[in-house]
């Protein structure tokens, strides 16, 4: 089978790395890819921002299976284009991708379907939005409706900060049309969990749980980023909580989408806040998370193509997902300036020595290769991912690998996975949770 992966980040490196192991794989391509991905397959330097270009590329290389990493092509309808031609693609349709493409759609959908989420108001003018703020305490959350590459959410501590965000989004249109309409939302507190599932529309395979680290600095300080690291450990969710999330959030979401005529297939990411009243949905993403994909795929033992075949044939219930019991940790190395404007063009050293440690994989994101040297080319540069017999061991190994790597201005969080270690100290029995590591299927 000829496989094409679309995207150029750490998530796409992890997808290509995992798909390359598939028994069905004969040739694997990635567009546009990055220097790390060239170790796994052939990279094709194509601008993949238009669905038509992706379709043309898949035709040209005779791809049997196309896997989409990022949200933008899904929201603009690449899956519909492929399905019209009868070509196999992994992702939701344009109508289903609105769960991520429009925060207003997602919030109103949750309200209609009784899915637990924060209280909110939709506003389509600056004045209406400012008026709506009066109905909320502080902090308050301001969200642009459309895709904003992680820049569309502000958790405002003061009314002035909220008004400034509204002024930028709605009046100055700093995010273009994405910020013309906004959601004002109550601020929820608790621990965040990234809960991602695979679905064929009839049954659900939950992936192992992960926790992202969105803020740029240790202890969740500083502005939000695309994600500074993530880890996966069974102790993140006990089985009872996981079952409640499945029955109160995941199944109602998928059943609701189907009932409204927009059946959802493939990866669906539930960004959850574990509040004192239980799990509530912060956001949906219609894809794997980045960096969550790295620790998740490191733990996956099953053949990913078999899971994708299950989705295509509507027979996911018959496919088992097997997971390694060992936790995994991904530490993102970022450029000076990120999440603002990153400094790029710095020489990267030590990444080979890092991988030589064993149990470590260095996933590339913002890198470029030039005259036999690796340089930085973006904000998030590398995702150093390690596995270990326990969470402490995985963390130790990931940071030992990080210690081998250097580039000018490199910064990273030193507390990836620390929340997990604190949880295990508070509740050591979680170290041996009786988690179903095979399948964990449930019906919609
Ligand atoms: P989103 O793009 O909706 O995922 O939001 C990005 C991040 O903003 C989330 O991961 C949370 O850290 C934060 N966030 C979003 N909505 C809320 C909320 N209602 N309460 C608290 N934090 C939130
Ligand atoms: N790590 C969060 C995301 O992929 O949106």
PDB file of C-alpha atoms in Angstrom, residues 120-384:
ATOM      1  CA  UNK A 120     -21.290  30.987  27.209  1.00  0.00           C
ATOM      2  CA  UNK A 121     -22.715  33.803  25.113  1.00  0.00           C
ATOM      3  CA  UNK A 122     -22.167  34.356  21.381  1.00  0.00           C
ATOM      4  CA  UNK A 123     -21.534  37.920  20.153  1.00  0.00           C
ATOM      5  CA  UNK A 124     -21.161  39.324  16.643  1.00  0.00           C
ATOM      6  CA  UNK A 125     -20.187  42.907  17.475  1.00  0.00           C
ATOM      7  CA  UNK A 126     -17.762  44.580  19.853  1.00  0.00           C
ATOM      8  CA  UNK A 127     -20.550  46.335  21.752  1.00  0.00           C
ATOM      9  CA  UNK A 128     -22.600  43.162  22.168  1.00  0.00           C
ATOM     10  CA  UNK A 129     -19.504  41.303  23.376  1.00  0.00           C
ATOM     11  CA  UNK A 130     -18.587  43.975  25.938  1.00  0.00           C
ATOM     12  CA  UNK A 131     -22.177  43.968  27.177  1.00  0.00           C
ATOM     13  CA  UNK A 132     -22.056  40.181  27.506  1.00  0.00           C
ATOM     14  CA  UNK A 133     -18.928  40.394  29.701  1.00  0.00           C
ATOM     15  CA  UNK A 134     -21.099  41.856  32.471  1.00  0.00           C
ATOM     16  CA  UNK A 135     -22.776  38.459  32.869  1.00  0.00           C
ATOM     17  CA  UNK A 136     -19.502  36.716  33.767  1.00  0.00           C
ATOM     18  CA  UNK A 137     -17.070  36.819  36.683  1.00  0.00           C
ATOM     19  CA  UNK A 138     -13.290  36.949  36.383  1.00  0.00           C
ATOM     20  CA  UNK A 139     -11.262  35.444  34.896  1.00  0.00           C
ATOM     21  CA  UNK A 140     -13.358  35.222  31.744  1.00  0.00           C
ATOM     22  CA  UNK A 141     -12.538  33.492  28.469  1.00  0.00           C
ATOM     23  CA  UNK A 142     -12.765  35.202  25.068  1.00  0.00           C
ATOM     24  CA  UNK A 143     -12.670  32.954  21.996  1.00  0.00           C
ATOM     25  CA  UNK A 144     -12.562  33.816  18.315  1.00  0.00           C
ATOM     26  CA  UNK A 145     -15.056  31.713  16.349  1.00  0.00           C
ATOM     27  CA  UNK A 146     -12.775  30.438  13.570  1.00  0.00           C
ATOM     28  CA  UNK A 147      -9.387  28.714  13.236  1.00  0.00           C
ATOM     29  CA  UNK A 148      -6.596  30.835  14.685  1.00  0.00           C
ATOM     30  CA  UNK A 149      -3.616  28.467  15.053  1.00  0.00           C
ATOM     31  CA  UNK A 150      -3.743  28.600  18.851  1.00  0.00           C
ATOM     32  CA  UNK A 151      -4.028  32.414  19.001  1.00  0.00           C
ATOM     33  CA  UNK A 152      -7.813  32.664  19.251  1.00  0.00           C
ATOM     34  CA  UNK A 153      -8.347  32.049  22.990  1.00  0.00           C
ATOM     35  CA  UNK A 154      -7.609  34.544  25.760  1.00  0.00           C
ATOM     36  CA  UNK A 155      -8.178  33.695  29.411  1.00  0.00           C
ATOM     37  CA  UNK A 156      -8.555  37.280  30.703  1.00  0.00           C
ATOM     38  CA  UNK A 157      -7.856  38.047  34.365  1.00  0.00           C
ATOM     39  CA  UNK A 158      -9.309  41.559  34.158  1.00  0.00           C
ATOM     40  CA  UNK A 159     -12.176  43.195  32.280  1.00  0.00           C
ATOM     41  CA  UNK A 160      -9.630  45.434  30.493  1.00  0.00           C
ATOM     42  CA  UNK A 161      -7.737  42.407  29.219  1.00  0.00           C
ATOM     43  CA  UNK A 162     -10.993  40.877  27.946  1.00  0.00           C
ATOM     44  CA  UNK A 163     -11.951  44.133  26.197  1.00  0.00           C
ATOM     45  CA  UNK A 164      -8.487  44.377  24.646  1.00  0.00           C
ATOM     46  CA  UNK A 165      -8.852  40.872  23.208  1.00  0.00           C
ATOM     47  CA  UNK A 166     -12.307  41.728  21.878  1.00  0.00           C
ATOM     48  CA  UNK A 167     -11.004  44.925  20.346  1.00  0.00           C
ATOM     49  CA  UNK A 168      -8.224  43.000  18.567  1.00  0.00           C
ATOM     50  CA  UNK A 169     -10.435  40.133  17.385  1.00  0.00           C
ATOM     51  CA  UNK A 170     -13.647  41.966  16.459  1.00  0.00           C
ATOM     52  CA  UNK A 171     -12.644  45.558  15.647  1.00  0.00           C
ATOM     53  CA  UNK A 172      -9.048  45.331  14.432  1.00  0.00           C
ATOM     54  CA  UNK A 173      -9.652  41.887  12.876  1.00  0.00           C
ATOM     55  CA  UNK A 174      -6.147  40.681  13.841  1.00  0.00           C
ATOM     56  CA  UNK A 175      -7.277  37.125  13.041  1.00  0.00           C
ATOM     57  CA  UNK A 176      -9.114  38.109   9.866  1.00  0.00           C
ATOM     58  CA  UNK A 177     -12.604  36.675   9.515  1.00  0.00           C
ATOM     59  CA  UNK A 178     -11.916  34.086  12.239  1.00  0.00           C
ATOM     60  CA  UNK A 179     -12.421  36.781  14.909  1.00  0.00           C
ATOM     61  CA  UNK A 180     -15.471  38.544  13.478  1.00  0.00           C
ATOM     62  CA  UNK A 181     -17.705  36.639  15.843  1.00  0.00           C
ATOM     63  CA  UNK A 182     -16.722  35.568  19.337  1.00  0.00           C
ATOM     64  CA  UNK A 183     -17.704  33.385  22.259  1.00  0.00           C
ATOM     65  CA  UNK A 184     -17.556  34.756  25.803  1.00  0.00           C
ATOM     66  CA  UNK A 185     -17.237  31.838  28.157  1.00  0.00           C
ATOM     67  CA  UNK A 186     -17.081  31.167  31.883  1.00  0.00           C
ATOM     68  CA  UNK A 187     -13.599  30.219  33.070  1.00  0.00           C
ATOM     69  CA  UNK A 188     -13.444  26.616  34.254  1.00  0.00           C
ATOM     70  CA  UNK A 189     -10.874  25.394  36.759  1.00  0.00           C
ATOM     71  CA  UNK A 190      -9.280  22.005  37.255  1.00  0.00           C
ATOM     72  CA  UNK A 191      -6.773  19.811  35.457  1.00  0.00           C
ATOM     73  CA  UNK A 192      -6.895  19.582  31.687  1.00  0.00           C
ATOM     74  CA  UNK A 193      -6.923  16.199  29.966  1.00  0.00           C
ATOM     75  CA  UNK A 194      -6.650  15.495  26.236  1.00  0.00           C
ATOM     76  CA  UNK A 195      -8.973  12.582  25.491  1.00  0.00           C
ATOM     77  CA  UNK A 196      -8.758  11.437  21.883  1.00  0.00           C
ATOM     78  CA  UNK A 197     -10.813   8.702  20.251  1.00  0.00           C
ATOM     79  CA  UNK A 198     -10.988   6.962  16.913  1.00  0.00           C
ATOM     80  CA  UNK A 199     -14.457   6.306  15.570  1.00  0.00           C
ATOM     81  CA  UNK A 200     -16.150   4.911  12.488  1.00  0.00           C
ATOM     82  CA  UNK A 201     -19.426   6.561  13.504  1.00  0.00           C
ATOM     83  CA  UNK A 202     -20.736   3.384  15.110  1.00  0.00           C
ATOM     84  CA  UNK A 203     -18.161   2.445  17.698  1.00  0.00           C
ATOM     85  CA  UNK A 204     -15.370   4.179  19.540  1.00  0.00           C
ATOM     86  CA  UNK A 205     -11.784   3.227  20.339  1.00  0.00           C
ATOM     87  CA  UNK A 206     -10.420   5.553  23.031  1.00  0.00           C
ATOM     88  CA  UNK A 207      -6.717   6.268  22.712  1.00  0.00           C
ATOM     89  CA  UNK A 208      -4.575   6.353  25.847  1.00  0.00           C
ATOM     90  CA  UNK A 209      -5.112   9.612  27.805  1.00  0.00           C
ATOM     91  CA  UNK A 210      -2.635  12.478  27.623  1.00  0.00           C
ATOM     92  CA  UNK A 211      -1.979  15.817  29.262  1.00  0.00           C
ATOM     93  CA  UNK A 212      -0.707  18.740  27.234  1.00  0.00           C
ATOM     94  CA  UNK A 213       1.291  21.666  28.674  1.00  0.00           C
ATOM     95  CA  UNK A 214      -0.036  24.717  26.835  1.00  0.00           C
ATOM     96  CA  UNK A 215       1.557  27.608  28.727  1.00  0.00           C
ATOM     97  CA  UNK A 216       5.083  28.541  27.663  1.00  0.00           C
ATOM     98  CA  UNK A 217       6.693  28.507  31.125  1.00  0.00           C
ATOM     99  CA  UNK A 218       6.919  26.015  34.015  1.00  0.00           C
ATOM    100  CA  UNK A 219       3.948  25.767  36.399  1.00  0.00           C
ATOM    101  CA  UNK A 220       1.590  26.809  33.592  1.00  0.00           C
ATOM    102  CA  UNK A 221       2.829  30.408  33.570  1.00  0.00           C
ATOM    103  CA  UNK A 222       2.960  32.753  30.586  1.00  0.00           C
ATOM    104  CA  UNK A 223       0.986  32.851  27.344  1.00  0.00           C
ATOM    105  CA  UNK A 224      -0.496  29.771  25.695  1.00  0.00           C
ATOM    106  CA  UNK A 225       1.392  27.983  22.920  1.00  0.00           C
ATOM    107  CA  UNK A 226       0.465  25.152  20.570  1.00  0.00           C
ATOM    108  CA  UNK A 227       1.784  22.849  23.322  1.00  0.00           C
ATOM    109  CA  UNK A 228       5.190  22.696  25.059  1.00  0.00           C
ATOM    110  CA  UNK A 229       5.039  18.995  25.812  1.00  0.00           C
ATOM    111  CA  UNK A 230       2.709  16.153  26.671  1.00  0.00           C
ATOM    112  CA  UNK A 231       2.804  12.838  28.449  1.00  0.00           C
ATOM    113  CA  UNK A 232       0.683   9.736  28.440  1.00  0.00           C
ATOM    114  CA  UNK A 233       0.184   7.569  31.494  1.00  0.00           C
ATOM    115  CA  UNK A 234      -2.731   5.346  32.517  1.00  0.00           C
ATOM    116  CA  UNK A 235      -2.875   7.156  35.861  1.00  0.00           C
ATOM    117  CA  UNK A 236      -4.248  10.309  34.143  1.00  0.00           C
ATOM    118  CA  UNK A 237      -7.752   8.801  34.144  1.00  0.00           C
ATOM    119  CA  UNK A 238      -9.075   5.955  36.242  1.00  0.00           C
ATOM    120  CA  UNK A 239     -11.385   3.569  34.486  1.00  0.00           C
ATOM    121  CA  UNK A 240     -14.541   4.869  36.151  1.00  0.00           C
ATOM    122  CA  UNK A 241     -13.832   8.445  35.093  1.00  0.00           C
ATOM    123  CA  UNK A 242     -12.983   7.275  31.611  1.00  0.00           C
ATOM    124  CA  UNK A 243     -16.302   5.423  31.372  1.00  0.00           C
ATOM    125  CA  UNK A 244     -18.195   8.510  32.553  1.00  0.00           C
ATOM    126  CA  UNK A 245     -16.416  10.612  29.894  1.00  0.00           C
ATOM    127  CA  UNK A 246     -17.341   8.037  27.266  1.00  0.00           C
ATOM    128  CA  UNK A 247     -20.997   7.840  28.270  1.00  0.00           C
ATOM    129  CA  UNK A 248     -21.650  11.515  29.106  1.00  0.00           C
ATOM    130  CA  UNK A 249     -19.453  13.266  26.539  1.00  0.00           C
ATOM    131  CA  UNK A 250     -18.020  11.065  23.773  1.00  0.00           C
ATOM    132  CA  UNK A 251     -21.069   8.969  22.883  1.00  0.00           C
ATOM    133  CA  UNK A 252     -23.536  11.917  23.078  1.00  0.00           C
ATOM    134  CA  UNK A 253     -21.218  13.950  20.832  1.00  0.00           C
ATOM    135  CA  UNK A 254     -21.002  11.247  18.175  1.00  0.00           C
ATOM    136  CA  UNK A 255     -24.672  10.291  18.441  1.00  0.00           C
ATOM    137  CA  UNK A 256     -25.637  13.989  18.301  1.00  0.00           C
ATOM    138  CA  UNK A 257     -23.526  14.639  15.222  1.00  0.00           C
ATOM    139  CA  UNK A 258     -25.069  11.624  13.492  1.00  0.00           C
ATOM    140  CA  UNK A 259     -28.606  12.650  14.516  1.00  0.00           C
ATOM    141  CA  UNK A 260     -28.012  16.137  13.085  1.00  0.00           C
ATOM    142  CA  UNK A 261     -26.915  14.664   9.768  1.00  0.00           C
ATOM    143  CA  UNK A 262     -23.148  15.180  10.238  1.00  0.00           C
ATOM    144  CA  UNK A 263     -21.781  11.752  11.209  1.00  0.00           C
ATOM    145  CA  UNK A 264     -18.226  12.012  12.518  1.00  0.00           C
ATOM    146  CA  UNK A 265     -15.424   9.623  11.583  1.00  0.00           C
ATOM    147  CA  UNK A 266     -11.701   9.255  12.443  1.00  0.00           C
ATOM    148  CA  UNK A 267      -9.854  11.114  15.219  1.00  0.00           C
ATOM    149  CA  UNK A 268     -11.866  13.299  17.572  1.00  0.00           C
ATOM    150  CA  UNK A 269     -10.020  15.143  20.326  1.00  0.00           C
ATOM    151  CA  UNK A 270     -11.917  16.198  23.447  1.00  0.00           C
ATOM    152  CA  UNK A 271     -10.076  18.959  25.327  1.00  0.00           C
ATOM    153  CA  UNK A 272     -11.501  18.439  28.817  1.00  0.00           C
ATOM    154  CA  UNK A 273     -11.384  20.342  32.088  1.00  0.00           C
ATOM    155  CA  UNK A 274     -11.763  18.011  35.063  1.00  0.00           C
ATOM    156  CA  UNK A 275     -13.822  20.371  37.247  1.00  0.00           C
ATOM    157  CA  UNK A 276     -15.218  19.705  40.732  1.00  0.00           C
ATOM    158  CA  UNK A 277     -18.528  18.972  38.941  1.00  0.00           C
ATOM    159  CA  UNK A 278     -16.938  16.446  36.600  1.00  0.00           C
ATOM    160  CA  UNK A 279     -15.399  16.618  33.126  1.00  0.00           C
ATOM    161  CA  UNK A 280     -16.479  19.510  30.871  1.00  0.00           C
ATOM    162  CA  UNK A 281     -15.548  20.107  27.250  1.00  0.00           C
ATOM    163  CA  UNK A 282     -13.256  23.089  26.577  1.00  0.00           C
ATOM    164  CA  UNK A 283     -12.872  22.378  22.891  1.00  0.00           C
ATOM    165  CA  UNK A 284     -13.086  19.795  20.172  1.00  0.00           C
ATOM    166  CA  UNK A 285     -10.275  19.182  17.690  1.00  0.00           C
ATOM    167  CA  UNK A 286     -11.062  17.052  14.661  1.00  0.00           C
ATOM    168  CA  UNK A 287      -7.584  15.480  14.504  1.00  0.00           C
ATOM    169  CA  UNK A 288      -4.785  14.160  16.655  1.00  0.00           C
ATOM    170  CA  UNK A 289      -3.245  16.759  18.970  1.00  0.00           C
ATOM    171  CA  UNK A 290       0.278  18.040  18.585  1.00  0.00           C
ATOM    172  CA  UNK A 291       2.310  17.242  20.726  1.00  0.00           C
ATOM    173  CA  UNK A 292      -0.145  14.622  22.114  1.00  0.00           C
ATOM    174  CA  UNK A 293       0.282  12.451  18.993  1.00  0.00           C
ATOM    175  CA  UNK A 294       3.929  11.801  19.852  1.00  0.00           C
ATOM    176  CA  UNK A 295       3.460  10.150  23.288  1.00  0.00           C
ATOM    177  CA  UNK A 296       0.241   8.419  22.143  1.00  0.00           C
ATOM    178  CA  UNK A 297       1.738   6.836  19.039  1.00  0.00           C
ATOM    179  CA  UNK A 298       4.812   5.811  21.008  1.00  0.00           C
ATOM    180  CA  UNK A 299       2.521   3.639  23.172  1.00  0.00           C
ATOM    181  CA  UNK A 300       0.440   2.183  20.323  1.00  0.00           C
ATOM    182  CA  UNK A 301       1.292  -1.452  19.621  1.00  0.00           C
ATOM    183  CA  UNK A 302      -1.401  -2.156  17.028  1.00  0.00           C
ATOM    184  CA  UNK A 303      -1.038  -1.596  13.309  1.00  0.00           C
ATOM    185  CA  UNK A 304      -2.461   1.882  12.682  1.00  0.00           C
ATOM    186  CA  UNK A 305      -3.515   0.970   9.130  1.00  0.00           C
ATOM    187  CA  UNK A 306      -5.698  -1.827  10.566  1.00  0.00           C
ATOM    188  CA  UNK A 307      -7.500   0.744  12.698  1.00  0.00           C
ATOM    189  CA  UNK A 308      -7.948   2.993   9.644  1.00  0.00           C
ATOM    190  CA  UNK A 309      -9.289   0.020   7.647  1.00  0.00           C
ATOM    191  CA  UNK A 310     -11.809  -0.597  10.446  1.00  0.00           C
ATOM    192  CA  UNK A 311     -13.011   2.991  10.044  1.00  0.00           C
ATOM    193  CA  UNK A 312     -13.237   2.776   6.287  1.00  0.00           C
ATOM    194  CA  UNK A 313     -15.275  -0.408   6.372  1.00  0.00           C
ATOM    195  CA  UNK A 314     -17.435   0.663   9.331  1.00  0.00           C
ATOM    196  CA  UNK A 315     -16.042  -2.318  11.241  1.00  0.00           C
ATOM    197  CA  UNK A 316     -13.915  -0.631  13.867  1.00  0.00           C
ATOM    198  CA  UNK A 317     -15.687  -2.718  16.539  1.00  0.00           C
ATOM    199  CA  UNK A 318     -13.863  -5.773  15.201  1.00  0.00           C
ATOM    200  CA  UNK A 319     -10.380  -4.221  15.468  1.00  0.00           C
ATOM    201  CA  UNK A 320      -8.488  -4.271  18.748  1.00  0.00           C
ATOM    202  CA  UNK A 321      -6.165  -1.485  19.824  1.00  0.00           C
ATOM    203  CA  UNK A 322      -3.250  -2.680  21.940  1.00  0.00           C
ATOM    204  CA  UNK A 323      -1.189  -0.297  24.049  1.00  0.00           C
ATOM    205  CA  UNK A 324       2.106  -0.493  25.845  1.00  0.00           C
ATOM    206  CA  UNK A 325       1.647  -0.194  29.619  1.00  0.00           C
ATOM    207  CA  UNK A 326       4.732   2.033  29.731  1.00  0.00           C
ATOM    208  CA  UNK A 327       4.211   5.797  30.037  1.00  0.00           C
ATOM    209  CA  UNK A 328       5.705   8.188  27.486  1.00  0.00           C
ATOM    210  CA  UNK A 329       6.807  11.810  27.674  1.00  0.00           C
ATOM    211  CA  UNK A 330       7.386  14.414  24.942  1.00  0.00           C
ATOM    212  CA  UNK A 331       9.351  17.584  25.714  1.00  0.00           C
ATOM    213  CA  UNK A 332       9.108  20.306  23.064  1.00  0.00           C
ATOM    214  CA  UNK A 333      12.251  22.330  22.355  1.00  0.00           C
ATOM    215  CA  UNK A 334      11.282  25.802  21.161  1.00  0.00           C
ATOM    216  CA  UNK A 335      13.057  28.763  19.587  1.00  0.00           C
ATOM    217  CA  UNK A 336      13.742  32.035  21.380  1.00  0.00           C
ATOM    218  CA  UNK A 337      10.729  34.297  20.895  1.00  0.00           C
ATOM    219  CA  UNK A 338       8.117  31.510  20.655  1.00  0.00           C
ATOM    220  CA  UNK A 339       5.086  31.746  21.016  1.00  0.00           C
ATOM    221  CA  UNK A 340       5.677  35.224  19.571  1.00  0.00           C
ATOM    222  CA  UNK A 341       7.908  35.624  16.515  1.00  0.00           C
ATOM    223  CA  UNK A 342      10.581  32.900  16.755  1.00  0.00           C
ATOM    224  CA  UNK A 343      14.254  33.399  15.896  1.00  0.00           C
ATOM    225  CA  UNK A 344      15.176  30.851  13.234  1.00  0.00           C
ATOM    226  CA  UNK A 345      18.254  29.690  11.310  1.00  0.00           C
ATOM    227  CA  UNK A 346      20.180  28.375  14.349  1.00  0.00           C
ATOM    228  CA  UNK A 347      22.376  25.270  14.065  1.00  0.00           C
ATOM    229  CA  UNK A 348      20.994  22.255  15.957  1.00  0.00           C
ATOM    230  CA  UNK A 349      23.479  19.786  17.457  1.00  0.00           C
ATOM    231  CA  UNK A 350      23.228  16.606  19.503  1.00  0.00           C
ATOM    232  CA  UNK A 351      19.937  15.216  18.159  1.00  0.00           C
ATOM    233  CA  UNK A 352      21.589  12.003  16.968  1.00  0.00           C
ATOM    234  CA  UNK A 353      23.256  11.459  20.359  1.00  0.00           C
ATOM    235  CA  UNK A 354      19.855  12.050  21.985  1.00  0.00           C
ATOM    236  CA  UNK A 355      18.236   9.290  19.932  1.00  0.00           C
ATOM    237  CA  UNK A 356      21.145   6.937  20.560  1.00  0.00           C
ATOM    238  CA  UNK A 357      20.056   6.785  24.223  1.00  0.00           C
ATOM    239  CA  UNK A 358      17.457   4.108  23.407  1.00  0.00           C
ATOM    240  CA  UNK A 359      13.768   4.387  24.228  1.00  0.00           C
ATOM    241  CA  UNK A 360      13.988   7.881  22.748  1.00  0.00           C
ATOM    242  CA  UNK A 361      12.652   9.279  19.485  1.00  0.00           C
ATOM    243  CA  UNK A 362      13.322  12.849  18.406  1.00  0.00           C
ATOM    244  CA  UNK A 363      10.368  14.055  16.331  1.00  0.00           C
ATOM    245  CA  UNK A 364      11.053  17.045  14.115  1.00  0.00           C
ATOM    246  CA  UNK A 365       8.796  20.081  13.631  1.00  0.00           C
ATOM    247  CA  UNK A 366      10.468  23.421  12.756  1.00  0.00           C
ATOM    248  CA  UNK A 367      13.740  22.125  11.287  1.00  0.00           C
ATOM    249  CA  UNK A 368      15.455  22.462   7.928  1.00  0.00           C
ATOM    250  CA  UNK A 369      18.479  20.694   6.487  1.00  0.00           C
ATOM    251  CA  UNK A 370      21.138  22.667   4.643  1.00  0.00           C
ATOM    252  CA  UNK A 371      24.640  21.609   3.585  1.00  0.00           C
ATOM    253  CA  UNK A 372      24.643  18.617   5.913  1.00  0.00           C
ATOM    254  CA  UNK A 373      23.567  20.618   8.937  1.00  0.00           C
ATOM    255  CA  UNK A 374      20.263  20.839  10.722  1.00  0.00           C
ATOM    256  CA  UNK A 375      18.882  24.344  11.413  1.00  0.00           C
ATOM    257  CA  UNK A 376      15.852  25.685  13.254  1.00  0.00           C
ATOM    258  CA  UNK A 377      13.052  26.993  11.033  1.00  0.00           C
ATOM    259  CA  UNK A 378      10.070  27.536  13.333  1.00  0.00           C
ATOM    260  CA  UNK A 379       8.761  28.086  16.852  1.00  0.00           C
ATOM    261  CA  UNK A 380       8.433  24.484  17.968  1.00  0.00           C
ATOM    262  CA  UNK A 381      11.599  22.766  16.745  1.00  0.00           C
ATOM    263  CA  UNK A 382      11.844  19.221  18.137  1.00  0.00           C
ATOM    264  CA  UNK A 383       9.636  16.935  20.235  1.00  0.00           C
ATOM    265  CA  UNK A 384      11.969  14.761  22.300  1.00  0.00           C
TER     266      UNK A 384
END
